[in-house]
mmCIF file of C-alpha atoms in Angstrom:
data_model
loop_
_atom_site.group_PDB
_atom_site.id
_atom_site.type_symbol
_atom_site.label_atom_id
_atom_site.label_comp_id
_atom_site.label_asym_id
_atom_site.label_seq_id
_atom_site.Cartn_x
_atom_site.Cartn_y
_atom_site.Cartn_z
ATOM 1 C CA MET A 1 83.939 88.682 48.899
ATOM 2 C CA TYR A 2 80.254 89.465 49.538
ATOM 3 C CA ASP A 3 79.486 91.218 46.248
ATOM 4 C CA PHE A 4 76.395 89.244 45.210
ATOM 5 C CA GLU A 5 72.643 89.598 44.937
ATOM 6 C CA TYR A 6 70.466 87.965 47.575
ATOM 7 C CA HIS A 7 67.164 86.278 46.764
ATOM 8 C CA LYS A 8 64.662 84.550 49.031
ATOM 9 C CA PRO A 9 62.029 82.873 46.859
ATOM 10 C CA GLY A 10 58.805 81.619 48.367
ATOM 11 C CA SER A 11 58.352 78.609 46.099
ATOM 12 C CA LEU A 12 60.386 75.819 44.553
ATOM 13 C CA ALA A 13 59.467 77.002 41.067
ATOM 14 C CA ASP A 14 60.796 80.502 41.763
ATOM 15 C CA ALA A 15 64.035 79.112 43.211
ATOM 16 C CA VAL A 16 64.614 76.878 40.195
ATOM 17 C CA LYS A 17 63.928 79.811 37.881
ATOM 18 C CA LEU A 18 66.525 81.967 39.633
ATOM 19 C CA LEU A 19 69.175 79.244 39.634
ATOM 20 C CA SER A 20 68.535 78.259 36.014
ATOM 21 C CA ALA A 21 68.849 81.841 34.825
ATOM 22 C CA ASP A 22 72.308 82.328 36.337
ATOM 23 C CA PRO A 23 74.950 79.560 36.198
ATOM 24 C CA ASP A 24 76.970 81.377 38.878
ATOM 25 C CA ALA A 25 74.093 81.564 41.349
ATOM 26 C CA ARG A 26 74.340 79.344 44.410
ATOM 27 C CA PRO A 27 71.565 77.950 46.629
ATOM 28 C CA ILE A 28 71.892 78.162 50.387
ATOM 29 C CA SER A 29 69.913 76.325 53.057
ATOM 30 C CA GLY A 30 71.688 76.010 56.415
ATOM 31 C CA GLY A 31 74.830 77.752 55.198
ATOM 32 C CA GLN A 32 77.236 75.290 56.816
ATOM 33 C CA THR A 33 79.195 74.880 53.581
ATOM 34 C CA LEU A 34 78.648 77.986 51.475
ATOM 35 C CA LEU A 35 79.300 80.567 54.191
ATOM 36 C CA PRO A 36 82.735 79.175 55.153
ATOM 37 C CA ALA A 37 83.571 78.949 51.449
ATOM 38 C CA LEU A 38 82.689 82.626 51.018
ATOM 39 C CA LYS A 39 84.757 83.634 54.034
ATOM 40 C CA HIS A 40 87.774 81.758 52.654
ATOM 41 C CA ARG A 41 87.202 83.245 49.194
ATOM 42 C CA LEU A 42 86.747 79.771 47.704
ATOM 43 C CA ASN A 43 83.444 80.675 46.086
ATOM 44 C CA LYS A 44 82.267 83.907 44.500
ATOM 45 C CA PRO A 45 78.650 83.595 43.353
ATOM 46 C CA THR A 46 76.881 86.341 41.453
ATOM 47 C CA SER A 47 73.778 85.685 43.518
ATOM 48 C CA VAL A 48 72.720 83.595 46.509
ATOM 49 C CA VAL A 49 69.301 81.950 46.528
ATOM 50 C CA ASP A 50 68.044 81.384 50.076
ATOM 51 C CA LEU A 51 65.855 78.270 50.189
ATOM 52 C CA SER A 52 64.813 78.581 53.830
ATOM 53 C CA GLY A 53 61.372 80.019 53.084
ATOM 54 C CA ILE A 54 60.209 77.236 50.767
ATOM 55 C CA ALA A 55 57.596 75.089 52.495
ATOM 56 C CA GLU A 56 57.783 72.428 49.763
ATOM 57 C CA LEU A 57 61.271 71.490 50.939
ATOM 58 C CA LYS A 58 60.327 70.939 54.578
ATOM 59 C CA GLY A 59 58.772 68.147 56.595
ATOM 60 C CA ILE A 60 59.345 64.549 57.679
ATOM 61 C CA LYS A 61 56.695 61.902 57.081
ATOM 62 C CA ARG A 62 56.228 58.181 56.735
ATOM 63 C CA GLU A 63 54.587 56.945 53.558
ATOM 64 C CA GLY A 64 53.980 53.210 53.708
ATOM 65 C CA ASP A 65 57.312 51.394 53.756
ATOM 66 C CA LYS A 66 59.439 54.513 53.282
ATOM 67 C CA LEU A 67 60.420 57.611 55.211
ATOM 68 C CA VAL A 68 60.365 60.872 53.267
ATOM 69 C CA ILE A 69 62.551 63.681 54.584
ATOM 70 C CA GLY A 70 62.430 67.142 53.048
ATOM 71 C CA ALA A 71 65.703 68.698 51.947
ATOM 72 C CA LEU A 72 65.398 71.530 54.476
ATOM 73 C CA ALA A 73 64.992 69.243 57.483
ATOM 74 C CA LYS A 74 67.626 70.282 59.992
ATOM 75 C CA HIS A 75 69.900 67.747 61.678
ATOM 76 C CA PHE A 76 68.197 68.469 64.994
ATOM 77 C CA GLU A 77 64.792 67.771 63.461
ATOM 78 C CA VAL A 78 65.976 64.443 62.031
ATOM 79 C CA ALA A 79 67.526 63.505 65.377
ATOM 80 C CA THR A 80 64.398 64.270 67.403
ATOM 81 C CA SER A 81 61.653 63.323 64.944
ATOM 82 C CA PRO A 82 59.314 60.637 66.342
ATOM 83 C CA GLU A 83 58.828 59.340 62.789
ATOM 84 C CA VAL A 84 62.564 58.894 62.227
ATOM 85 C CA LYS A 85 63.132 57.359 65.653
ATOM 86 C CA ALA A 86 60.381 54.829 65.072
ATOM 87 C CA ALA A 87 61.229 53.939 61.455
ATOM 88 C CA ILE A 88 65.036 54.245 61.258
ATOM 89 C CA PRO A 89 66.594 54.745 64.715
ATOM 90 C CA ALA A 90 70.094 54.572 63.223
ATOM 91 C CA LEU A 91 69.368 57.663 61.113
ATOM 92 C CA ALA A 92 68.154 59.610 64.145
ATOM 93 C CA GLN A 93 71.226 58.535 66.083
ATOM 94 C CA MET A 94 73.470 59.610 63.210
ATOM 95 C CA ALA A 95 71.871 63.049 63.048
ATOM 96 C CA SER A 96 72.316 63.539 66.794
ATOM 97 C CA THR A 97 76.109 63.234 66.444
ATOM 98 C CA ILE A 98 76.639 65.671 63.564
ATOM 99 C CA GLY A 99 78.804 68.674 64.461
ATOM 100 C CA ASP A 100 77.688 70.491 67.589
ATOM 101 C CA THR A 101 74.437 72.011 68.841
ATOM 102 C CA GLN A 102 74.769 75.090 66.649
ATOM 103 C CA VAL A 103 75.481 73.053 63.514
ATOM 104 C CA ARG A 104 72.598 70.670 64.189
ATOM 105 C CA ASN A 105 70.197 73.586 64.492
ATOM 106 C CA ARG A 106 71.336 75.188 61.222
ATOM 107 C CA GLY A 107 72.580 72.461 58.895
ATOM 108 C CA THR A 108 70.150 70.561 56.656
ATOM 109 C CA ILE A 109 70.082 67.025 55.325
ATOM 110 C CA GLY A 110 69.625 68.253 51.757
ATOM 111 C CA GLY A 111 72.600 70.575 51.926
ATOM 112 C CA SER A 112 74.817 67.837 53.335
ATOM 113 C CA VAL A 113 73.825 65.254 50.735
ATOM 114 C CA ALA A 114 74.050 67.692 47.812
ATOM 115 C CA ASN A 115 77.502 68.860 48.945
ATOM 116 C CA ASN A 116 78.799 65.281 49.325
ATOM 117 C CA ASP A 117 81.725 66.051 51.593
ATOM 118 C CA PRO A 118 83.826 62.884 52.045
ATOM 119 C CA ALA A 119 83.546 63.267 55.825
ATOM 120 C CA ALA A 120 79.786 63.909 55.855
ATOM 121 C CA ASP A 121 77.542 61.439 57.683
ATOM 122 C CA TYR A 122 74.318 61.412 55.675
ATOM 123 C CA PRO A 123 75.746 60.113 52.362
ATOM 124 C CA SER A 124 76.523 56.790 54.039
ATOM 125 C CA ALA A 125 72.905 56.518 55.211
ATOM 126 C CA VAL A 126 71.584 57.385 51.759
ATOM 127 C CA LEU A 127 73.834 54.804 50.114
ATOM 128 C CA GLY A 128 73.508 52.203 52.866
ATOM 129 C CA LEU A 129 69.707 52.344 52.853
ATOM 130 C CA ASN A 130 69.505 52.488 49.062
ATOM 131 C CA ALA A 131 67.536 55.716 49.296
ATOM 132 C CA THR A 132 66.145 57.715 46.397
ATOM 133 C CA VAL A 133 67.111 61.353 45.950
ATOM 134 C CA VAL A 134 64.158 63.361 44.657
ATOM 135 C CA THR A 135 64.868 66.579 42.768
ATOM 136 C CA ASP A 136 62.672 69.136 41.030
ATOM 137 C CA LYS A 137 63.264 67.202 37.786
ATOM 138 C CA ARG A 138 63.692 63.493 38.532
ATOM 139 C CA ARG A 139 64.362 60.653 40.959
ATOM 140 C CA ILE A 140 67.965 59.450 41.376
ATOM 141 C CA ALA A 141 68.989 56.129 42.907
ATOM 142 C CA ALA A 142 71.628 56.328 45.642
ATOM 143 C CA ASP A 143 74.090 54.226 43.621
ATOM 144 C CA ASP A 144 73.917 56.785 40.804
ATOM 145 C CA PHE A 145 73.882 59.946 42.903
ATOM 146 C CA PHE A 146 77.333 60.091 44.533
ATOM 147 C CA GLN A 147 80.094 60.512 41.980
ATOM 148 C CA GLY A 148 83.221 61.394 43.968
ATOM 149 C CA MET A 149 84.566 64.141 46.189
ATOM 150 C CA PHE A 150 82.060 67.012 46.352
ATOM 151 C CA THR A 151 80.468 65.662 43.161
ATOM 152 C CA THR A 152 76.954 64.359 42.613
ATOM 153 C CA ALA A 153 74.576 63.649 39.744
ATOM 154 C CA LEU A 154 72.836 66.998 40.302
ATOM 155 C CA GLU A 155 72.871 69.147 37.186
ATOM 156 C CA PRO A 156 73.308 72.948 37.177
ATOM 157 C CA GLY A 157 70.127 74.550 38.444
ATOM 158 C CA GLU A 158 68.702 71.247 39.713
ATOM 159 C CA LEU A 159 67.530 71.257 43.320
ATOM 160 C CA LEU A 160 67.328 68.406 45.790
ATOM 161 C CA VAL A 161 63.751 68.363 47.101
ATOM 162 C CA ALA A 162 63.568 65.316 49.375
ATOM 163 C CA ILE A 163 65.111 61.942 50.183
ATOM 164 C CA GLU A 164 63.063 58.758 50.332
ATOM 165 C CA PHE A 165 64.507 56.163 52.704
ATOM 166 C CA PRO A 166 63.230 52.579 52.553
ATOM 167 C CA ILE A 167 62.518 51.396 56.084
ATOM 168 C CA PRO A 168 65.027 48.637 56.915
ATOM 169 C CA GLU A 169 64.724 45.514 58.994
ATOM 170 C CA LYS A 170 67.976 46.452 60.701
ATOM 171 C CA ALA A 171 70.388 49.366 60.452
ATOM 172 C CA GLY A 172 73.336 50.717 62.397
ATOM 173 C CA TYR A 173 75.994 53.403 62.122
ATOM 174 C CA ALA A 174 79.372 53.924 63.761
ATOM 175 C CA LYS A 175 82.167 56.395 63.109
ATOM 176 C CA MET A 176 85.610 57.400 64.331
ATOM 177 C CA ARG A 177 85.974 61.156 64.624
ATOM 178 C CA ASN A 178 89.140 63.167 64.556
ATOM 179 C CA PRO A 179 89.510 64.272 68.204
ATOM 180 C CA ALA A 180 90.338 67.850 67.211
ATOM 181 C CA SER A 181 88.135 68.668 64.206
ATOM 182 C CA ARG A 182 85.438 66.069 64.988
ATOM 183 C CA TYR A 183 85.247 65.243 61.280
ATOM 184 C CA VAL A 184 84.741 61.577 60.396
ATOM 185 C CA MET A 185 87.958 59.671 59.735
ATOM 186 C CA ALA A 186 86.040 56.487 58.917
ATOM 187 C CA GLY A 187 82.434 55.516 59.328
ATOM 188 C CA ALA A 188 80.203 52.620 58.363
ATOM 189 C CA PHE A 189 76.464 52.410 57.836
ATOM 190 C CA VAL A 190 75.069 48.880 57.619
ATOM 191 C CA ALA A 191 71.514 47.945 56.724
ATOM 192 C CA LYS A 192 69.358 44.953 55.880
ATOM 193 C CA THR A 193 66.321 45.943 53.833
ATOM 194 C CA GLY A 194 64.003 43.376 52.292
ATOM 195 C CA GLY A 195 66.657 40.747 52.887
ATOM 196 C CA ALA A 196 69.317 42.699 50.968
ATOM 197 C CA VAL A 197 72.426 43.835 52.833
ATOM 198 C CA ARG A 198 74.306 47.043 52.110
ATOM 199 C CA VAL A 199 77.417 48.484 53.755
ATOM 200 C CA ALA A 200 78.357 52.100 53.018
ATOM 201 C CA ILE A 201 81.676 53.626 54.105
ATOM 202 C CA ASN A 202 82.248 57.347 54.617
ATOM 203 C CA GLY A 203 85.218 59.433 55.743
ATOM 204 C CA ALA A 204 87.882 56.927 54.756
ATOM 205 C CA GLY A 205 88.049 57.713 51.048
ATOM 206 C CA PRO A 206 87.507 60.643 48.665
ATOM 207 C CA GLY A 207 83.809 59.811 48.675
ATOM 208 C CA VAL A 208 81.248 57.453 50.134
ATOM 209 C CA PHE A 209 81.414 53.903 48.768
ATOM 210 C CA ARG A 210 79.966 50.429 49.253
ATOM 211 C CA GLN A 211 82.004 47.588 50.748
ATOM 212 C CA ALA A 212 80.972 44.608 48.631
ATOM 213 C CA ASP A 213 83.001 41.979 50.527
ATOM 214 C CA MET A 214 81.345 42.943 53.792
ATOM 215 C CA GLU A 215 77.929 42.887 52.159
ATOM 216 C CA LYS A 216 78.568 39.338 50.953
ATOM 217 C CA ALA A 217 79.797 38.226 54.371
ATOM 218 C CA LEU A 218 76.814 39.745 56.183
ATOM 219 C CA THR A 219 74.349 38.217 53.738
ATOM 220 C CA ALA A 220 75.620 34.810 54.817
ATOM 221 C CA ASN A 221 75.914 35.672 58.504
ATOM 222 C CA TRP A 222 74.633 38.888 60.056
ATOM 223 C CA SER A 223 77.082 39.380 62.911
ATOM 224 C CA PRO A 224 80.164 41.484 63.752
ATOM 225 C CA ASP A 225 82.276 38.337 63.484
ATOM 226 C CA ALA A 226 81.302 37.946 59.830
ATOM 227 C CA VAL A 227 83.234 41.079 58.818
ATOM 228 C CA ALA A 228 86.073 40.769 61.317
ATOM 229 C CA GLY A 229 88.270 39.083 58.740
ATOM 230 C CA VAL A 230 87.326 41.354 55.833
ATOM 231 C CA LYS A 231 90.241 43.643 55.068
ATOM 232 C CA GLN A 232 89.560 46.954 53.381
ATOM 233 C CA PRO A 233 92.272 47.721 50.768
ATOM 234 C CA ALA A 234 94.169 50.918 51.568
ATOM 235 C CA ASP A 235 94.624 51.841 47.916
ATOM 236 C CA GLY A 236 92.779 55.056 47.134
ATOM 237 C CA LEU A 237 91.879 55.874 50.727
ATOM 238 C CA ASN A 238 92.658 59.208 52.357
ATOM 239 C CA GLY A 239 95.950 59.687 54.141
ATOM 240 C CA ASP A 240 97.082 62.757 56.075
ATOM 241 C CA ILE A 241 98.748 63.865 59.313
ATOM 242 C CA HIS A 242 95.775 62.531 61.269
ATOM 243 C CA GLY A 243 95.900 59.013 59.896
ATOM 244 C CA SER A 244 97.425 57.039 57.056
ATOM 245 C CA ALA A 245 95.423 55.223 54.405
ATOM 246 C CA GLU A 246 96.359 51.962 56.097
ATOM 247 C CA TYR A 247 95.030 53.226 59.427
ATOM 248 C CA ARG A 248 91.761 54.276 57.840
ATOM 249 C CA ALA A 249 91.497 50.885 56.128
ATOM 250 C CA HIS A 250 91.767 49.268 59.554
ATOM 251 C CA LEU A 251 89.122 51.645 60.927
ATOM 252 C CA VAL A 252 86.684 50.608 58.206
ATOM 253 C CA THR A 253 86.545 47.085 59.596
ATOM 254 C CA VAL A 254 86.374 48.290 63.205
ATOM 255 C CA MET A 255 83.529 50.718 62.464
ATOM 256 C CA ALA A 256 81.629 48.120 60.432
ATOM 257 C CA LYS A 257 81.749 45.702 63.376
ATOM 258 C CA ARG A 258 80.482 48.418 65.721
ATOM 259 C CA ALA A 259 77.713 49.402 63.304
ATOM 260 C CA ILE A 260 76.507 45.797 63.046
ATOM 261 C CA ASP A 261 76.560 45.514 66.812
ATOM 262 C CA ALA A 262 74.529 48.729 67.057
ATOM 263 C CA ALA A 263 72.024 47.396 64.531
ATOM 264 C CA GLY A 264 71.440 44.274 66.621
#
């Protein structure tokens, strides 16, 4: 189960070199996904590349009309950052509700976005804010990055370096968590940036997605009432013992209304 080589490179270039040389190597940042996968024997890498010592992947800063967050920024750092609180309060609020104290002090924004778990929080912020994912090779628009359950546009050996968030006029996030696991059953991130409205839904389906009907309604009238009559189709949504697809479809509208209310 733990028969692999361990590497801790000191630079982004060295990390990319290690990952490119071995297709079965796996990067690790906070370890909130890879370590459980190893324990359940769902992943068996030949080597693990620890990114935690790479300064190029750290930091949170404002650059003009955008907020740049390094891939290794921990949830706790995003939640408590003065820059994030001032520029995008909804993102700080989101980070403060991820997992528990231990998870928030270990998990990273880059690891969460690159993993693209359907129940993860950050993908809805990336998509809802029309952020740009910066890698060691290129820049990827949010609409092109997420490609389905646990699938992204990242190529083998490509590393997520940072995420650039445009600073919105308004933004809000709301989610319904499973009372036992605390994973998101349905969440909604709403944002108005440069006059354009985006609504991103997480948790309800096999991956994060935009709700075009709600975007159209909010463009005409930014208020919770504008989306109250918008019905999310249940087709293709998740259904399990915790909630049917129809229930999650209903939650999408409820969470969108709450997110708009939170955005003001």
